[in-house]
């Protein structure tokens, strides 16, 4: 009984007429809508702050010479799952990965004035990094590809998806990603835990 418990429709139906102006809504409904807006604003700010901390941690993490023992399994699982974030990054550019690795954006092969040669050099730069790496560092680089894809696939909507599992019962991509970071020593913030399906703490409101 969602209405009796003070909940409101986030996307109200327009069946039966247009939505009444805010001034015409009952006080309780207007108060609930205002509280929802405050919650979203606060959550977005918390997510942005957590993202800054998380990406700084990631940039340091991918400089490792050896990978955690669970890295190979995580990478293999990501490929087998065919998560959209991984496929999207590989198909649409890896500039965020390059940023994590301290490299310039790959750029484009067109534009004249040596653009194509510069583009080839940047692609070869990353390939050479892999070729020169030992086995331990190679696994770190493979892990970096997957982590960069998942991180790039997060957004302000991530903390509002409060289910840890998808409709098929498997762990969602973002919860799986964040919990892996946690297993590697990263401390999840409250807003990141919400993205993993942990209910928000009751602040008394």
Short mmCIF file of C-alpha atoms in Angstrom, two decimals:
data_model
loop_
_atom_site.label_atom_id
_atom_site.label_comp_id
_atom_site.label_asym_id
_atom_site.label_seq_id
_atom_site.Cartn_x
_atom_site.Cartn_y
_atom_site.Cartn_z
CA UNK A 1 0.00 0.00 0.00
CA UNK A 2 2.47 2.58 -1.24
CA UNK A 3 0.15 5.60 -1.01
CA UNK A 4 -0.79 4.88 2.62
CA UNK A 5 2.91 4.77 3.51
CA UNK A 6 3.57 8.21 2.05
CA UNK A 7 5.21 7.20 -1.24
CA UNK A 8 4.54 9.07 -4.47
CA UNK A 9 4.85 8.07 -8.11
CA UNK A 10 8.23 9.13 -9.51
CA UNK A 11 6.78 9.10 -13.03
CA UNK A 12 3.02 9.60 -12.51
CA UNK A 13 0.63 8.28 -15.13
CA UNK A 14 -1.23 10.81 -17.26
CA UNK A 15 -4.25 8.57 -17.65
CA UNK A 16 -7.34 10.36 -16.40
CA UNK A 17 -6.10 13.89 -17.07
CA UNK A 18 -3.03 16.03 -16.70
CA UNK A 19 -1.00 16.16 -13.50
CA UNK A 20 -2.25 19.02 -11.31
CA UNK A 21 0.15 21.93 -10.62
CA UNK A 22 2.27 21.58 -7.51
CA UNK A 23 0.24 24.26 -5.73
CA UNK A 24 -2.93 22.18 -6.16
CA UNK A 25 -1.46 18.98 -4.73
CA UNK A 26 -2.09 17.97 -1.12
CA UNK A 27 0.47 19.21 1.39
CA UNK A 28 1.67 15.68 2.12
CA UNK A 29 2.23 14.97 -1.57
CA UNK A 30 4.12 18.21 -2.11
CA UNK A 31 6.24 17.54 0.98
CA UNK A 32 7.04 14.03 -0.25
CA UNK A 33 8.04 15.36 -3.69
CA UNK A 34 10.29 17.99 -2.10
CA UNK A 35 11.90 15.34 0.10
CA UNK A 36 12.49 13.17 -2.96
CA UNK A 37 14.21 16.06 -4.76
CA UNK A 38 16.42 16.74 -1.74
CA UNK A 39 17.32 13.05 -1.60
CA UNK A 40 18.29 12.97 -5.28
CA UNK A 41 20.38 16.16 -5.00
CA UNK A 42 22.21 14.86 -1.93
CA UNK A 43 22.73 11.45 -3.51
CA UNK A 44 24.13 12.92 -6.70
CA UNK A 45 26.57 15.08 -4.75
CA UNK A 46 27.67 12.08 -2.70
CA UNK A 47 28.12 9.99 -5.85
CA UNK A 48 30.21 12.70 -7.55
CA UNK A 49 32.44 12.93 -4.48
CA UNK A 50 32.81 9.14 -4.29
CA UNK A 51 33.62 8.98 -8.00
CA UNK A 52 36.51 11.43 -7.57
CA UNK A 53 37.97 9.34 -4.73
CA UNK A 54 37.38 6.05 -6.56
CA UNK A 55 39.02 7.15 -9.79
CA UNK A 56 42.04 8.46 -7.96
CA UNK A 57 42.33 5.08 -6.21
CA UNK A 58 41.95 3.26 -9.54
CA UNK A 59 44.72 5.30 -11.18
CA UNK A 60 47.08 4.24 -8.39
CA UNK A 61 45.83 0.64 -8.41
CA UNK A 62 46.59 0.04 -12.10
CA UNK A 63 50.26 0.96 -11.56
CA UNK A 64 50.74 -2.33 -9.67
CA UNK A 65 53.38 -4.76 -10.92
CA UNK A 66 51.33 -7.79 -9.93
CA UNK A 67 47.60 -8.39 -9.83
CA UNK A 68 45.49 -9.67 -6.92
CA UNK A 69 44.95 -13.43 -6.93
CA UNK A 70 41.31 -12.91 -7.85
CA UNK A 71 42.09 -10.77 -10.92
CA UNK A 72 42.15 -13.53 -13.53
CA UNK A 73 38.80 -14.89 -12.38
CA UNK A 74 37.24 -11.43 -12.38
CA UNK A 75 38.49 -10.69 -15.91
CA UNK A 76 37.37 -14.10 -17.20
CA UNK A 77 33.97 -13.66 -15.56
CA UNK A 78 33.56 -10.23 -17.12
CA UNK A 79 34.27 -11.56 -20.60
CA UNK A 80 31.99 -14.56 -20.16
CA UNK A 81 29.16 -12.34 -18.88
CA UNK A 82 29.57 -10.05 -21.91
CA UNK A 83 28.65 -7.09 -19.75
CA UNK A 84 27.56 -4.13 -21.85
CA UNK A 85 30.07 -1.76 -20.23
CA UNK A 86 33.01 -3.88 -21.39
CA UNK A 87 31.68 -4.33 -24.92
CA UNK A 88 30.84 -0.64 -25.20
CA UNK A 89 34.30 0.57 -24.25
CA UNK A 90 36.11 -1.83 -26.57
CA UNK A 91 33.85 -0.83 -29.46
CA UNK A 92 33.75 2.91 -28.82
CA UNK A 93 37.18 3.94 -27.59
CA UNK A 94 39.49 3.45 -24.64
CA UNK A 95 40.41 7.02 -23.77
CA UNK A 96 39.35 6.56 -20.14
CA UNK A 97 41.61 3.51 -19.86
CA UNK A 98 44.45 5.56 -21.31
CA UNK A 99 43.74 8.29 -18.78
CA UNK A 100 44.00 5.79 -15.92
CA UNK A 101 47.31 4.58 -17.33
CA UNK A 102 48.65 8.13 -17.60
CA UNK A 103 48.50 8.29 -21.41
CA UNK A 104 47.11 10.95 -23.71
CA UNK A 105 43.75 10.33 -25.45
CA UNK A 106 44.02 8.14 -28.52
CA UNK A 107 42.45 10.77 -30.73
CA UNK A 108 41.37 10.28 -34.34
CA UNK A 109 43.26 9.22 -37.49
CA UNK A 110 41.84 12.04 -39.60
CA UNK A 111 42.41 15.77 -39.55
CA UNK A 112 45.55 16.23 -41.63
CA UNK A 113 48.84 17.70 -40.47
CA UNK A 114 50.21 14.35 -39.30
CA UNK A 115 47.08 13.36 -37.40
CA UNK A 116 47.15 9.80 -38.73
CA UNK A 117 50.80 9.24 -37.83
CA UNK A 118 50.22 10.64 -34.34
CA UNK A 119 47.19 8.38 -33.96
CA UNK A 120 49.20 5.30 -34.98
CA UNK A 121 51.97 6.25 -32.56
CA UNK A 122 49.53 6.50 -29.68
CA UNK A 123 48.01 3.11 -30.50
CA UNK A 124 51.47 1.55 -30.73
CA UNK A 125 52.38 3.15 -27.40
CA UNK A 126 49.76 1.11 -25.57
CA UNK A 127 50.57 -2.06 -27.53
CA UNK A 128 54.25 -1.66 -26.63
CA UNK A 129 53.30 -1.30 -22.97
CA UNK A 130 51.69 -4.74 -23.12
CA UNK A 131 54.51 -6.34 -25.13
CA UNK A 132 57.13 -5.12 -22.66
CA UNK A 133 55.22 -6.23 -19.58
CA UNK A 134 56.05 -9.39 -17.67
CA UNK A 135 53.31 -11.88 -16.85
CA UNK A 136 52.25 -10.21 -13.61
CA UNK A 137 52.05 -6.75 -15.15
CA UNK A 138 50.20 -8.14 -18.19
CA UNK A 139 47.42 -9.42 -15.94
CA UNK A 140 47.25 -5.99 -14.28
CA UNK A 141 46.83 -4.36 -17.70
CA UNK A 142 44.09 -6.82 -18.68
CA UNK A 143 42.37 -6.08 -15.38
CA UNK A 144 42.76 -2.35 -16.01
CA UNK A 145 40.85 -2.69 -19.29
CA UNK A 146 37.90 -4.33 -17.54
CA UNK A 147 37.92 -1.99 -14.53
CA UNK A 148 38.07 1.08 -16.76
CA UNK A 149 35.08 -0.22 -18.71
CA UNK A 150 32.98 -0.77 -15.59
CA UNK A 151 33.97 2.58 -14.12
CA UNK A 152 33.13 4.37 -17.34
CA UNK A 153 29.76 2.62 -17.30
CA UNK A 154 28.79 4.05 -13.90
CA UNK A 155 26.76 7.23 -13.56
CA UNK A 156 24.65 9.21 -11.11
CA UNK A 157 21.92 6.66 -11.74
CA UNK A 158 24.06 3.89 -10.25
CA UNK A 159 23.26 4.71 -6.63
CA UNK A 160 19.52 4.70 -7.38
CA UNK A 161 19.60 1.15 -8.75
CA UNK A 162 19.23 -0.37 -5.35
CA UNK A 163 19.08 -4.02 -6.42
CA UNK A 164 22.31 -6.00 -6.28
CA UNK A 165 21.03 -8.50 -8.84
CA UNK A 166 19.65 -8.21 -12.35
CA UNK A 167 16.33 -9.64 -13.50
CA UNK A 168 17.99 -12.97 -14.33
CA UNK A 169 19.30 -13.34 -10.78
CA UNK A 170 22.95 -12.63 -11.55
CA UNK A 171 24.89 -9.93 -9.70
CA UNK A 172 24.58 -6.61 -11.50
CA UNK A 173 27.60 -5.18 -13.29
CA UNK A 174 28.15 -2.17 -11.02
CA UNK A 175 27.67 -4.07 -7.71
CA UNK A 176 30.02 -6.79 -8.96
CA UNK A 177 32.59 -4.16 -9.95
CA UNK A 178 32.40 -2.21 -6.70
CA UNK A 179 32.56 -5.35 -4.55
CA UNK A 180 35.67 -6.42 -6.46
CA UNK A 181 37.32 -3.09 -5.68
CA UNK A 182 36.36 -3.60 -2.06
CA UNK A 183 38.04 -7.02 -2.07
CA UNK A 184 41.20 -5.31 -3.32
CA UNK A 185 41.31 -2.86 -0.42
CA UNK A 186 39.08 -0.02 -1.58
CA UNK A 187 36.67 1.21 1.09
CA UNK A 188 33.17 1.68 -0.28
CA UNK A 189 31.34 4.83 0.79
CA UNK A 190 27.71 4.81 1.91
CA UNK A 191 26.49 5.89 -1.54
CA UNK A 192 28.56 3.17 -3.23
CA UNK A 193 27.10 0.60 -0.85
CA UNK A 194 23.65 1.76 -1.94
CA UNK A 195 24.68 1.00 -5.52
CA UNK A 196 25.47 -2.51 -4.27
CA UNK A 197 21.97 -2.97 -2.89
CA UNK A 198 22.66 -1.98 0.73
CA UNK A 199 19.73 0.10 2.04
CA UNK A 200 20.45 3.72 2.86
CA UNK A 201 20.88 4.33 6.59
CA UNK A 202 17.83 5.67 8.36
CA UNK A 203 18.61 9.28 9.23
CA UNK A 204 15.35 9.82 11.06
CA UNK A 205 13.58 11.76 8.30
#
